[in-house]
Short mmCIF file of N, CA and C in Angstrom, two decimals:
data_model
loop_
_atom_site.label_atom_id
_atom_site.label_comp_id
_atom_site.label_asym_id
_atom_site.label_seq_id
_atom_site.Cartn_x
_atom_site.Cartn_y
_atom_site.Cartn_z
N ARG A 29 -14.48 12.86 -2.39
CA ARG A 29 -13.46 11.99 -3.45
C ARG A 29 -13.15 10.66 -3.61
N PRO A 30 -12.52 10.74 -4.82
CA PRO A 30 -12.36 9.72 -5.47
C PRO A 30 -11.57 8.79 -4.59
N PRO A 31 -11.61 7.50 -4.78
CA PRO A 31 -10.56 7.04 -4.12
C PRO A 31 -9.04 6.93 -4.28
N LEU A 32 -8.79 7.27 -5.36
CA LEU A 32 -7.61 7.51 -5.92
C LEU A 32 -7.56 8.37 -7.26
N ARG A 33 -7.08 9.07 -7.34
CA ARG A 33 -7.15 10.67 -8.74
C ARG A 33 -5.90 9.70 -9.92
N SER A 34 -7.16 9.39 -10.36
CA SER A 34 -6.37 9.15 -11.67
C SER A 34 -6.21 10.12 -12.79
N VAL A 35 -4.84 9.99 -13.17
CA VAL A 35 -4.56 10.81 -14.26
C VAL A 35 -4.30 10.16 -16.21
N ALA A 36 -5.15 9.50 -15.91
CA ALA A 36 -4.85 8.38 -17.27
C ALA A 36 -5.88 9.22 -18.28
N PRO A 37 -5.50 9.75 -19.59
CA PRO A 37 -6.35 10.10 -21.19
C PRO A 37 -7.83 9.40 -20.91
N PRO A 38 -8.62 9.67 -20.75
CA PRO A 38 -10.03 8.41 -21.82
C PRO A 38 -9.27 7.46 -22.98
N GLY A 39 -9.83 6.79 -22.31
CA GLY A 39 -10.07 5.20 -23.35
C GLY A 39 -11.07 3.90 -22.78
N PRO A 40 -10.44 3.02 -23.16
CA PRO A 40 -10.86 1.76 -23.24
C PRO A 40 -10.81 1.49 -21.89
N TRP A 41 -9.10 2.50 -21.15
CA TRP A 41 -8.92 1.99 -19.35
C TRP A 41 -9.90 2.93 -18.79
N SER A 42 -10.40 3.62 -19.13
CA SER A 42 -11.07 4.57 -18.45
C SER A 42 -12.11 4.42 -16.87
N ALA A 43 -12.55 2.88 -17.77
CA ALA A 43 -13.53 1.91 -16.48
C ALA A 43 -12.72 1.43 -14.97
N ALA A 44 -11.51 1.41 -16.06
CA ALA A 44 -11.20 0.99 -14.13
C ALA A 44 -10.66 2.56 -13.64
N ARG A 45 -11.37 3.54 -13.58
CA ARG A 45 -11.00 4.64 -12.78
C ARG A 45 -12.04 4.24 -12.50
N PRO A 46 -11.41 4.49 -10.60
CA PRO A 46 -12.49 5.05 -9.50
C PRO A 46 -13.89 5.39 -9.21
N PRO A 47 -14.58 5.41 -8.50
CA PRO A 47 -15.89 6.03 -9.20
C PRO A 47 -15.23 7.69 -8.64
N ARG A 48 -16.51 8.74 -9.29
CA ARG A 48 -16.30 10.11 -8.83
C ARG A 48 -16.78 9.60 -7.47
N ALA A 49 -18.10 9.57 -7.05
CA ALA A 49 -18.70 9.32 -5.86
C ALA A 49 -17.60 8.35 -4.92
N SER A 50 -17.28 8.80 -2.85
CA SER A 50 -16.29 8.82 -2.84
C SER A 50 -16.97 7.87 -1.48
N PRO A 51 -16.55 5.77 -2.39
CA PRO A 51 -17.47 5.39 -1.61
C PRO A 51 -16.46 4.55 -0.73
N ALA A 52 -17.70 4.64 0.84
CA ALA A 52 -16.78 3.67 1.98
C ALA A 52 -15.23 3.01 1.49
N VAL A 53 -14.00 3.05 1.93
CA VAL A 53 -12.99 2.62 1.95
C VAL A 53 -13.32 1.30 3.21
N ASP A 54 -13.31 0.21 2.72
CA ASP A 54 -13.71 -1.54 3.55
C ASP A 54 -12.31 -1.09 4.29
N ALA A 55 -12.00 -1.76 3.00
CA ALA A 55 -9.55 -1.99 3.03
C ALA A 55 -9.13 -1.35 2.75
N LEU A 56 -7.75 -1.10 3.16
CA LEU A 56 -6.50 -0.44 2.07
C LEU A 56 -5.39 -1.43 2.32
N LEU A 57 -4.70 -1.83 1.13
CA LEU A 57 -3.51 -3.37 1.21
C LEU A 57 -2.52 -2.61 0.63
N GLY A 58 -1.38 -3.42 1.34
CA GLY A 58 -0.24 -2.24 0.35
C GLY A 58 0.91 -3.27 1.33
N ALA A 59 1.67 -3.72 -0.08
CA ALA A 59 3.32 -4.42 0.11
C ALA A 59 3.46 -4.10 -0.96
N ALA A 60 5.57 -3.80 -0.23
CA ALA A 60 5.75 -3.12 -1.14
C ALA A 60 7.89 -3.07 -0.46
N PRO A 61 8.53 -3.05 -1.76
CA PRO A 61 9.85 -3.59 -0.43
C PRO A 61 10.42 -2.78 0.28
N SER A 62 9.61 -0.73 -0.21
CA SER A 62 10.70 0.51 0.58
C SER A 62 8.93 1.04 1.46
N PHE A 63 8.77 1.29 1.82
CA PHE A 63 7.83 2.21 2.41
C PHE A 63 8.44 3.78 2.90
N GLY A 64 9.31 3.85 2.16
CA GLY A 64 10.27 5.20 2.31
C GLY A 64 10.64 5.09 4.16
N PRO A 65 11.36 6.15 4.56
CA PRO A 65 12.01 5.70 6.23
C PRO A 65 11.16 6.80 7.36
N ASN A 66 10.39 6.44 6.47
CA ASN A 66 8.91 7.57 7.84
C ASN A 66 7.70 6.93 7.63
N ALA A 67 7.61 6.49 5.72
CA ALA A 67 5.90 5.62 5.94
C ALA A 67 5.07 7.52 5.43
N LEU A 68 5.43 7.61 5.14
CA LEU A 68 4.97 9.04 4.72
C LEU A 68 3.45 9.22 3.50
N ALA A 69 4.14 8.58 2.53
CA ALA A 69 3.00 8.18 1.24
C ALA A 69 2.17 6.68 2.18
N LEU A 70 2.23 5.93 2.73
CA LEU A 70 0.87 5.56 3.45
C LEU A 70 -0.30 6.18 4.07
N TRP A 71 1.02 7.05 5.34
CA TRP A 71 -0.13 7.61 5.88
C TRP A 71 -0.84 8.60 5.18
N ARG A 72 -0.50 8.98 3.88
CA ARG A 72 -1.34 10.27 3.14
C ARG A 72 -2.34 9.19 2.84
N LEU A 73 -1.73 8.08 2.29
CA LEU A 73 -3.34 7.65 1.45
C LEU A 73 -4.15 7.36 2.90
N ILE A 74 -3.64 6.24 3.78
CA ILE A 74 -4.87 6.52 5.47
C ILE A 74 -5.58 8.27 5.46
N GLN A 75 -4.81 9.29 5.03
CA GLN A 75 -5.69 10.14 5.45
C GLN A 75 -6.60 10.87 4.45
N ARG A 76 -6.22 9.98 3.18
CA ARG A 76 -6.65 10.01 2.21
C ARG A 76 -8.01 9.30 2.24
N LEU A 77 -8.10 8.17 2.47
CA LEU A 77 -8.62 6.98 2.07
C LEU A 77 -10.11 6.13 3.54
N ALA A 78 -9.27 6.70 4.46
CA ALA A 78 -9.30 6.57 5.45
C ALA A 78 -10.34 4.78 5.94
N PRO A 79 -9.68 4.21 5.15
CA PRO A 79 -9.39 2.62 5.70
C PRO A 79 -10.63 2.55 6.47
N ARG A 80 -11.65 1.46 7.07
CA ARG A 80 -12.19 1.28 7.85
C ARG A 80 -10.82 -0.44 8.24
N ASN A 81 -10.08 -0.89 7.43
CA ASN A 81 -9.15 -2.29 8.03
C ASN A 81 -8.30 -1.61 6.96
N LEU A 82 -6.90 -2.15 7.64
CA LEU A 82 -5.27 -1.77 7.09
C LEU A 82 -4.92 -2.76 7.05
N SER A 83 -4.00 -3.83 5.65
CA SER A 83 -3.13 -4.00 5.80
C SER A 83 -2.00 -4.37 5.53
N VAL A 84 -1.19 -4.54 5.82
CA VAL A 84 0.23 -4.23 5.08
C VAL A 84 1.86 -5.43 5.61
N TYR A 85 1.96 -5.31 4.03
CA TYR A 85 2.92 -5.99 3.99
C TYR A 85 4.07 -6.28 4.08
N THR A 86 4.89 -6.60 4.27
CA THR A 86 6.53 -6.19 5.06
C THR A 86 7.04 -8.05 4.60
N THR A 87 8.61 -7.30 4.51
CA THR A 87 9.30 -9.35 4.69
C THR A 87 10.60 -8.48 5.97
N SER A 88 11.17 -8.84 6.44
CA SER A 88 12.53 -8.45 6.87
C SER A 88 12.97 -7.19 6.15
N THR A 89 13.63 -7.39 4.65
CA THR A 89 14.16 -7.00 4.20
C THR A 89 13.33 -5.51 3.89
N THR A 90 11.74 -4.60 4.19
CA THR A 90 11.23 -3.84 4.04
C THR A 90 11.97 -3.06 4.63
N SER A 91 11.85 -2.31 3.37
CA SER A 91 13.22 -0.38 4.21
C SER A 91 11.29 0.42 4.24
N VAL A 92 11.87 0.59 5.48
CA VAL A 92 10.74 2.02 6.68
C VAL A 92 11.86 1.34 7.76
N ASP A 93 11.49 2.84 8.49
CA ASP A 93 11.84 2.86 10.42
C ASP A 93 10.97 2.13 10.94
N GLY A 94 11.21 1.83 11.40
CA GLY A 94 10.04 0.54 11.70
C GLY A 94 9.15 1.32 12.85
N SER A 95 10.37 2.02 13.62
CA SER A 95 9.04 2.75 14.69
C SER A 95 8.18 4.55 14.00
N ARG A 96 8.26 4.16 13.39
CA ARG A 96 8.04 5.24 11.86
C ARG A 96 6.97 4.42 11.52
N LEU A 97 6.45 3.33 10.20
CA LEU A 97 5.66 2.31 10.96
C LEU A 97 4.96 2.10 12.08
N ALA A 98 5.59 2.19 12.56
CA ALA A 98 4.10 1.13 13.85
C ALA A 98 3.65 2.43 14.42
N SER A 99 4.09 4.24 14.51
CA SER A 99 3.64 5.49 15.19
C SER A 99 2.08 5.03 13.32
N THR A 100 2.02 4.79 12.44
CA THR A 100 1.42 5.20 11.80
C THR A 100 0.24 4.67 12.18
N LEU A 101 0.92 3.15 11.86
CA LEU A 101 -0.50 2.07 12.00
C LEU A 101 -1.25 2.35 13.29
N ASP A 102 -0.51 2.84 13.68
CA ASP A 102 -1.58 3.22 15.55
C ASP A 102 -2.28 4.64 15.50
N ARG A 103 -1.48 5.09 14.34
CA ARG A 103 -2.99 6.17 14.21
C ARG A 103 -3.92 6.06 13.79
N ALA A 104 -3.75 5.33 12.50
CA ALA A 104 -4.44 5.21 10.88
C ALA A 104 -5.96 4.86 11.77
N GLY A 105 -7.08 4.76 12.92
CA GLY A 105 -8.15 5.12 12.76
C GLY A 105 -8.63 3.54 12.13
N ALA A 106 -7.55 2.84 12.46
CA ALA A 106 -8.04 1.69 11.48
C ALA A 106 -8.21 -0.05 12.58
N ASN A 107 -8.31 -0.44 11.75
CA ASN A 107 -8.98 -2.68 12.47
C ASN A 107 -7.18 -2.61 11.24
N VAL A 108 -5.91 -2.62 11.70
CA VAL A 108 -4.40 -2.68 10.96
C VAL A 108 -4.45 -4.34 11.71
N SER A 109 -3.66 -4.56 10.17
CA SER A 109 -3.00 -6.04 10.44
C SER A 109 -1.78 -6.21 9.67
N LEU A 110 -0.67 -6.97 10.48
CA LEU A 110 1.01 -6.49 10.11
C LEU A 110 0.60 -7.67 9.90
N TYR A 111 1.44 -7.84 8.71
CA TYR A 111 1.89 -9.71 8.31
C TYR A 111 3.69 -9.25 7.69
N ALA A 112 3.89 -10.40 7.80
CA ALA A 112 4.85 -10.19 6.69
C ALA A 112 5.26 -12.19 6.29
N TYR A 113 5.54 -11.82 5.14
CA TYR A 113 5.36 -12.72 3.97
C TYR A 113 6.75 -14.57 4.77
N GLU A 114 5.90 -15.34 4.69
CA GLU A 114 7.13 -16.65 4.17
C GLU A 114 6.68 -17.54 3.12
N PRO A 115 7.97 -17.62 2.76
CA PRO A 115 9.09 -17.73 3.42
C PRO A 115 9.49 -16.08 3.43
N ASP A 116 10.45 -16.17 3.82
CA ASP A 116 10.73 -15.06 4.14
C ASP A 116 12.23 -14.46 3.47
N VAL A 117 11.46 -14.04 2.13
CA VAL A 117 12.37 -13.50 1.17
C VAL A 117 12.18 -12.10 0.81
N PHE A 118 13.42 -11.62 -0.37
CA PHE A 118 12.84 -9.85 -0.52
C PHE A 118 11.82 -10.54 -1.71
N THR A 119 10.68 -9.14 -1.54
CA THR A 119 9.25 -9.18 -2.48
C THR A 119 9.56 -8.00 -3.56
N HIS A 120 9.05 -7.58 -4.19
CA HIS A 120 10.14 -7.38 -5.18
C HIS A 120 8.10 -5.89 -5.61
N ALA A 121 6.93 -6.69 -5.29
CA ALA A 121 5.92 -6.77 -5.40
C ALA A 121 5.27 -5.17 -4.95
N LYS A 122 5.46 -4.47 -5.64
CA LYS A 122 4.55 -2.81 -5.54
C LYS A 122 3.11 -3.02 -5.75
N LEU A 123 2.72 -2.75 -4.68
CA LEU A 123 0.72 -2.81 -5.03
C LEU A 123 0.67 -2.33 -4.19
N ILE A 124 -0.57 -1.88 -4.64
CA ILE A 124 -2.06 -1.16 -3.37
C ILE A 124 -3.20 -1.28 -3.47
N GLY A 125 -3.96 -2.23 -2.40
CA GLY A 125 -5.46 -2.64 -2.99
C GLY A 125 -6.34 -1.84 -2.69
N ILE A 126 -7.38 -1.55 -2.76
CA ILE A 126 -8.21 0.15 -2.51
C ILE A 126 -9.93 -1.66 -2.27
N VAL A 127 -10.74 -1.67 -1.77
CA VAL A 127 -12.00 -2.40 -1.48
C VAL A 127 -13.12 -1.31 -0.77
N ALA A 128 -14.59 -1.35 -1.98
CA ALA A 128 -15.13 -0.04 -1.56
C ALA A 128 -16.10 -1.02 -1.64
N GLY A 129 -17.04 -2.48 -1.11
CA GLY A 129 -18.11 -2.58 -0.85
C GLY A 129 -18.04 -3.93 -2.04
N SER A 130 -18.24 -3.65 -3.00
CA SER A 130 -18.45 -4.98 -4.15
C SER A 130 -17.14 -4.36 -4.84
N GLN A 131 -16.90 -3.31 -4.77
CA GLN A 131 -15.91 -2.55 -5.78
C GLN A 131 -14.52 -2.76 -5.85
N SER A 132 -13.60 -2.86 -6.37
CA SER A 132 -12.51 -2.65 -5.86
C SER A 132 -11.38 -2.51 -7.34
N TRP A 133 -10.08 -1.93 -6.64
CA TRP A 133 -9.03 -0.91 -7.18
C TRP A 133 -7.64 -1.94 -6.90
N ILE A 134 -6.94 -1.59 -7.91
CA ILE A 134 -5.14 -3.08 -7.79
C ILE A 134 -4.95 -0.81 -8.57
N PHE A 135 -3.53 -1.11 -7.87
CA PHE A 135 -3.03 -0.43 -8.33
C PHE A 135 -1.22 -0.75 -8.43
N SER A 136 -0.67 -1.30 -9.20
CA SER A 136 0.66 -1.53 -9.15
C SER A 136 1.28 -1.22 -10.75
N GLY A 137 3.22 -1.43 -10.04
CA GLY A 137 3.77 -0.94 -10.91
C GLY A 137 4.80 -0.46 -10.79
N SER A 138 6.15 0.34 -11.29
CA SER A 138 7.27 0.76 -10.40
C SER A 138 7.30 1.50 -9.23
N ALA A 139 5.82 2.20 -8.28
CA ALA A 139 6.26 3.08 -7.16
C ALA A 139 6.12 2.20 -5.41
N ASN A 140 7.56 2.34 -4.88
CA ASN A 140 7.08 1.94 -3.93
C ASN A 140 6.44 2.68 -3.09
N LEU A 141 6.32 2.61 -1.96
CA LEU A 141 5.36 2.68 -1.08
C LEU A 141 5.56 3.61 -0.23
N SER A 142 6.72 5.17 -0.96
CA SER A 142 7.09 5.36 -0.69
C SER A 142 6.81 7.61 -1.00
N GLN A 143 7.49 8.04 -0.16
CA GLN A 143 7.61 9.65 -0.88
C GLN A 143 7.53 10.22 -1.85
N ALA A 144 8.55 9.51 -2.08
CA ALA A 144 9.86 9.97 -3.65
C ALA A 144 8.98 9.39 -4.82
N ALA A 145 8.08 8.31 -4.56
CA ALA A 145 7.90 7.46 -5.02
C ALA A 145 6.67 8.18 -5.65
N LEU A 146 5.24 8.51 -4.55
CA LEU A 146 3.87 8.40 -5.21
C LEU A 146 3.20 9.89 -4.23
N THR A 147 4.57 10.81 -3.79
CA THR A 147 3.98 12.26 -3.47
C THR A 147 4.61 13.47 -3.58
N LEU A 148 5.94 13.35 -4.23
CA LEU A 148 6.53 14.56 -5.22
C LEU A 148 6.27 14.43 -6.18
N THR A 149 6.67 15.48 -6.94
CA THR A 149 7.11 15.30 -8.26
C THR A 149 7.99 14.88 -9.22
N ALA A 150 7.81 14.99 -9.79
CA ALA A 150 9.79 15.03 -11.17
C ALA A 150 10.76 14.85 -11.07
N SER A 151 10.22 16.37 -10.51
CA SER A 151 11.57 17.13 -10.08
C SER A 151 12.09 17.20 -8.64
N ASP A 152 11.48 16.71 -8.17
CA ASP A 152 11.27 16.16 -6.81
C ASP A 152 11.34 14.80 -6.28
N GLY A 153 11.20 14.32 -6.74
CA GLY A 153 10.89 12.93 -6.55
C GLY A 153 11.41 11.84 -7.56
N ASN A 154 11.16 10.70 -7.65
CA ASN A 154 11.04 9.93 -8.69
C ASN A 154 9.89 10.05 -9.63
N VAL A 155 10.65 9.15 -11.07
CA VAL A 155 9.31 9.53 -12.45
C VAL A 155 9.18 7.77 -12.07
N GLU A 156 8.38 7.55 -11.63
CA GLU A 156 7.18 5.88 -11.95
C GLU A 156 6.42 5.18 -13.03
N LEU A 157 5.96 4.18 -12.55
CA LEU A 157 5.07 4.40 -14.38
C LEU A 157 4.00 2.78 -13.33
N SER A 158 2.74 2.91 -13.16
CA SER A 158 1.74 2.13 -12.55
C SER A 158 0.51 1.80 -13.00
N VAL A 159 0.01 1.43 -12.78
CA VAL A 159 -1.41 0.37 -13.52
C VAL A 159 -2.33 0.75 -12.59
N LEU A 160 -3.10 0.85 -13.01
CA LEU A 160 -4.83 1.13 -11.76
C LEU A 160 -5.31 0.60 -12.60
N THR A 161 -6.20 -0.88 -12.24
CA THR A 161 -6.98 -1.34 -12.88
C THR A 161 -8.18 -1.81 -11.37
N ALA A 162 -9.49 -2.00 -12.19
CA ALA A 162 -10.73 -2.50 -11.80
C ALA A 162 -10.62 -3.71 -11.17
N ALA A 163 -11.13 -4.30 -9.90
CA ALA A 163 -11.35 -6.01 -9.72
C ALA A 163 -12.16 -6.32 -8.99
N THR A 164 -12.19 -7.46 -8.72
CA THR A 164 -13.18 -7.86 -7.51
C THR A 164 -12.94 -7.45 -6.06
N PRO A 165 -13.00 -7.56 -4.86
CA PRO A 165 -12.65 -7.65 -3.59
C PRO A 165 -11.56 -8.51 -3.21
N GLU A 166 -12.50 -10.01 -4.19
CA GLU A 166 -11.68 -11.21 -3.82
C GLU A 166 -9.82 -11.35 -4.99
N GLN A 167 -11.01 -11.35 -5.91
CA GLN A 167 -8.91 -10.98 -6.87
C GLN A 167 -7.98 -9.91 -6.20
N THR A 168 -8.68 -8.38 -5.83
CA THR A 168 -7.76 -7.71 -5.40
C THR A 168 -6.85 -8.17 -4.30
N ARG A 169 -7.68 -8.82 -2.79
CA ARG A 169 -7.10 -9.71 -2.24
C ARG A 169 -5.97 -10.71 -2.37
N ALA A 170 -6.28 -11.61 -3.46
CA ALA A 170 -5.48 -12.86 -3.51
C ALA A 170 -4.59 -12.87 -3.88
N LEU A 171 -3.77 -10.48 -4.96
CA LEU A 171 -3.21 -10.42 -5.89
C LEU A 171 -1.67 -10.44 -4.36
N PHE A 172 -2.08 -10.41 -3.20
CA PHE A 172 -1.23 -10.15 -1.74
C PHE A 172 -0.60 -11.66 -1.15
N MET A 173 -0.77 -12.34 -1.63
CA MET A 173 -0.57 -13.74 -1.17
C MET A 173 0.58 -14.83 -2.39
N PRO A 174 1.72 -13.99 -2.88
CA PRO A 174 2.01 -14.99 -3.86
C PRO A 174 1.63 -17.11 -3.43
N PRO A 175 2.15 -16.95 -5.00
CA PRO A 175 1.55 -18.68 -4.55
C PRO A 175 3.25 -19.03 -4.04
N GLY A 176 2.66 -19.87 -3.39
CA GLY A 176 3.18 -20.50 -1.52
C GLY A 176 3.73 -20.18 -0.63
N ALA A 177 3.13 -18.79 -0.58
CA ALA A 177 3.51 -17.84 0.27
C ALA A 177 2.51 -18.02 1.27
N THR A 178 2.78 -17.96 2.18
CA THR A 178 2.09 -17.45 3.59
C THR A 178 1.96 -16.13 4.22
N VAL A 179 1.18 -15.86 4.85
CA VAL A 179 1.89 -14.65 6.42
C VAL A 179 1.67 -14.91 7.29
N ARG A 180 2.48 -14.24 8.51
CA ARG A 180 2.54 -14.94 10.15
C ARG A 180 2.57 -12.86 10.29
N PRO A 181 2.48 -12.77 11.45
CA PRO A 181 2.46 -11.01 12.74
C PRO A 181 3.95 -11.32 12.43
N PRO A 182 4.79 -10.13 11.68
CA PRO A 182 5.92 -10.47 11.87
C PRO A 182 6.97 -10.11 13.31
N PRO A 183 7.83 -10.06 13.55
CA PRO A 183 8.67 -9.94 15.20
C PRO A 183 8.61 -8.54 16.17
N THR A 184 8.24 -8.93 16.65
CA THR A 184 8.13 -7.06 17.63
C THR A 184 9.15 -6.53 17.84
N ALA A 185 10.46 -6.77 17.05
CA ALA A 185 11.41 -6.26 17.36
C ALA A 185 12.44 -6.39 16.47
N ASP A 186 13.11 -5.89 15.62
CA ASP A 186 15.14 -6.63 14.51
C ASP A 186 15.95 -6.14 15.59
N HIS A 187 16.79 -6.23 14.88
CA HIS A 187 17.92 -5.84 16.08
C HIS A 187 18.35 -4.40 16.39
N ASN A 188 17.66 -3.74 15.32
CA ASN A 188 17.99 -2.37 15.19
C ASN A 188 17.19 -1.91 16.10
N GLY A 189 16.21 -2.06 17.21
CA GLY A 189 14.77 -2.31 17.96
C GLY A 189 13.41 -1.66 17.03
N SER A 190 13.82 -1.76 16.21
CA SER A 190 12.13 -1.79 15.34
C SER A 190 11.30 -2.75 14.83
N THR A 191 9.91 -2.46 14.20
CA THR A 191 8.40 -3.38 14.25
C THR A 191 8.79 -3.42 13.44
N VAL A 192 9.62 -3.33 11.94
CA VAL A 192 9.49 -4.38 11.35
C VAL A 192 10.99 -3.18 9.97
N GLY A 193 11.47 -4.50 9.60
CA GLY A 193 12.80 -4.01 8.45
C GLY A 193 13.91 -2.73 8.64
N ARG A 194 14.72 -2.54 7.67
CA ARG A 194 15.94 -1.88 8.30
C ARG A 194 15.15 0.17 8.19
N ARG A 195 16.43 0.65 8.78
CA ARG A 195 16.35 2.16 8.63
C ARG A 195 16.80 2.54 7.35
#
């Protein structure tokens, strides 16, 4: 299976499509202001791609039920890294990165990492626009580090008892 299914018509951008043969996914990276209440879209990506390593980037304003995100990460079957950006400010970036050996892809656009944005049809969810492009693994990883930012492990619990974000 390809890492992601492309719906783009043939054209000059077709070289950005992941290959038809499914390479082993070394890393899945994700950052968004919202993972939806239940982190279901992230779980579906994990199931589809079976990454060896999973990196999730958050802030204190990331919208997700922390206990559901923790459960998703616990059952991922991957080496999991959960990061919080410093400084802790709202981050509007919506990024998915996939690294498979020397190949890599970046999926970026209006779609959050939520069920409504990524897994439902337009009649039941959101209408989104995103771009899938090929990159080097180094370029993909670098996109998750904004200029002047660092990452740290997030607090173990917020005031709601969640591991990250709000409900």
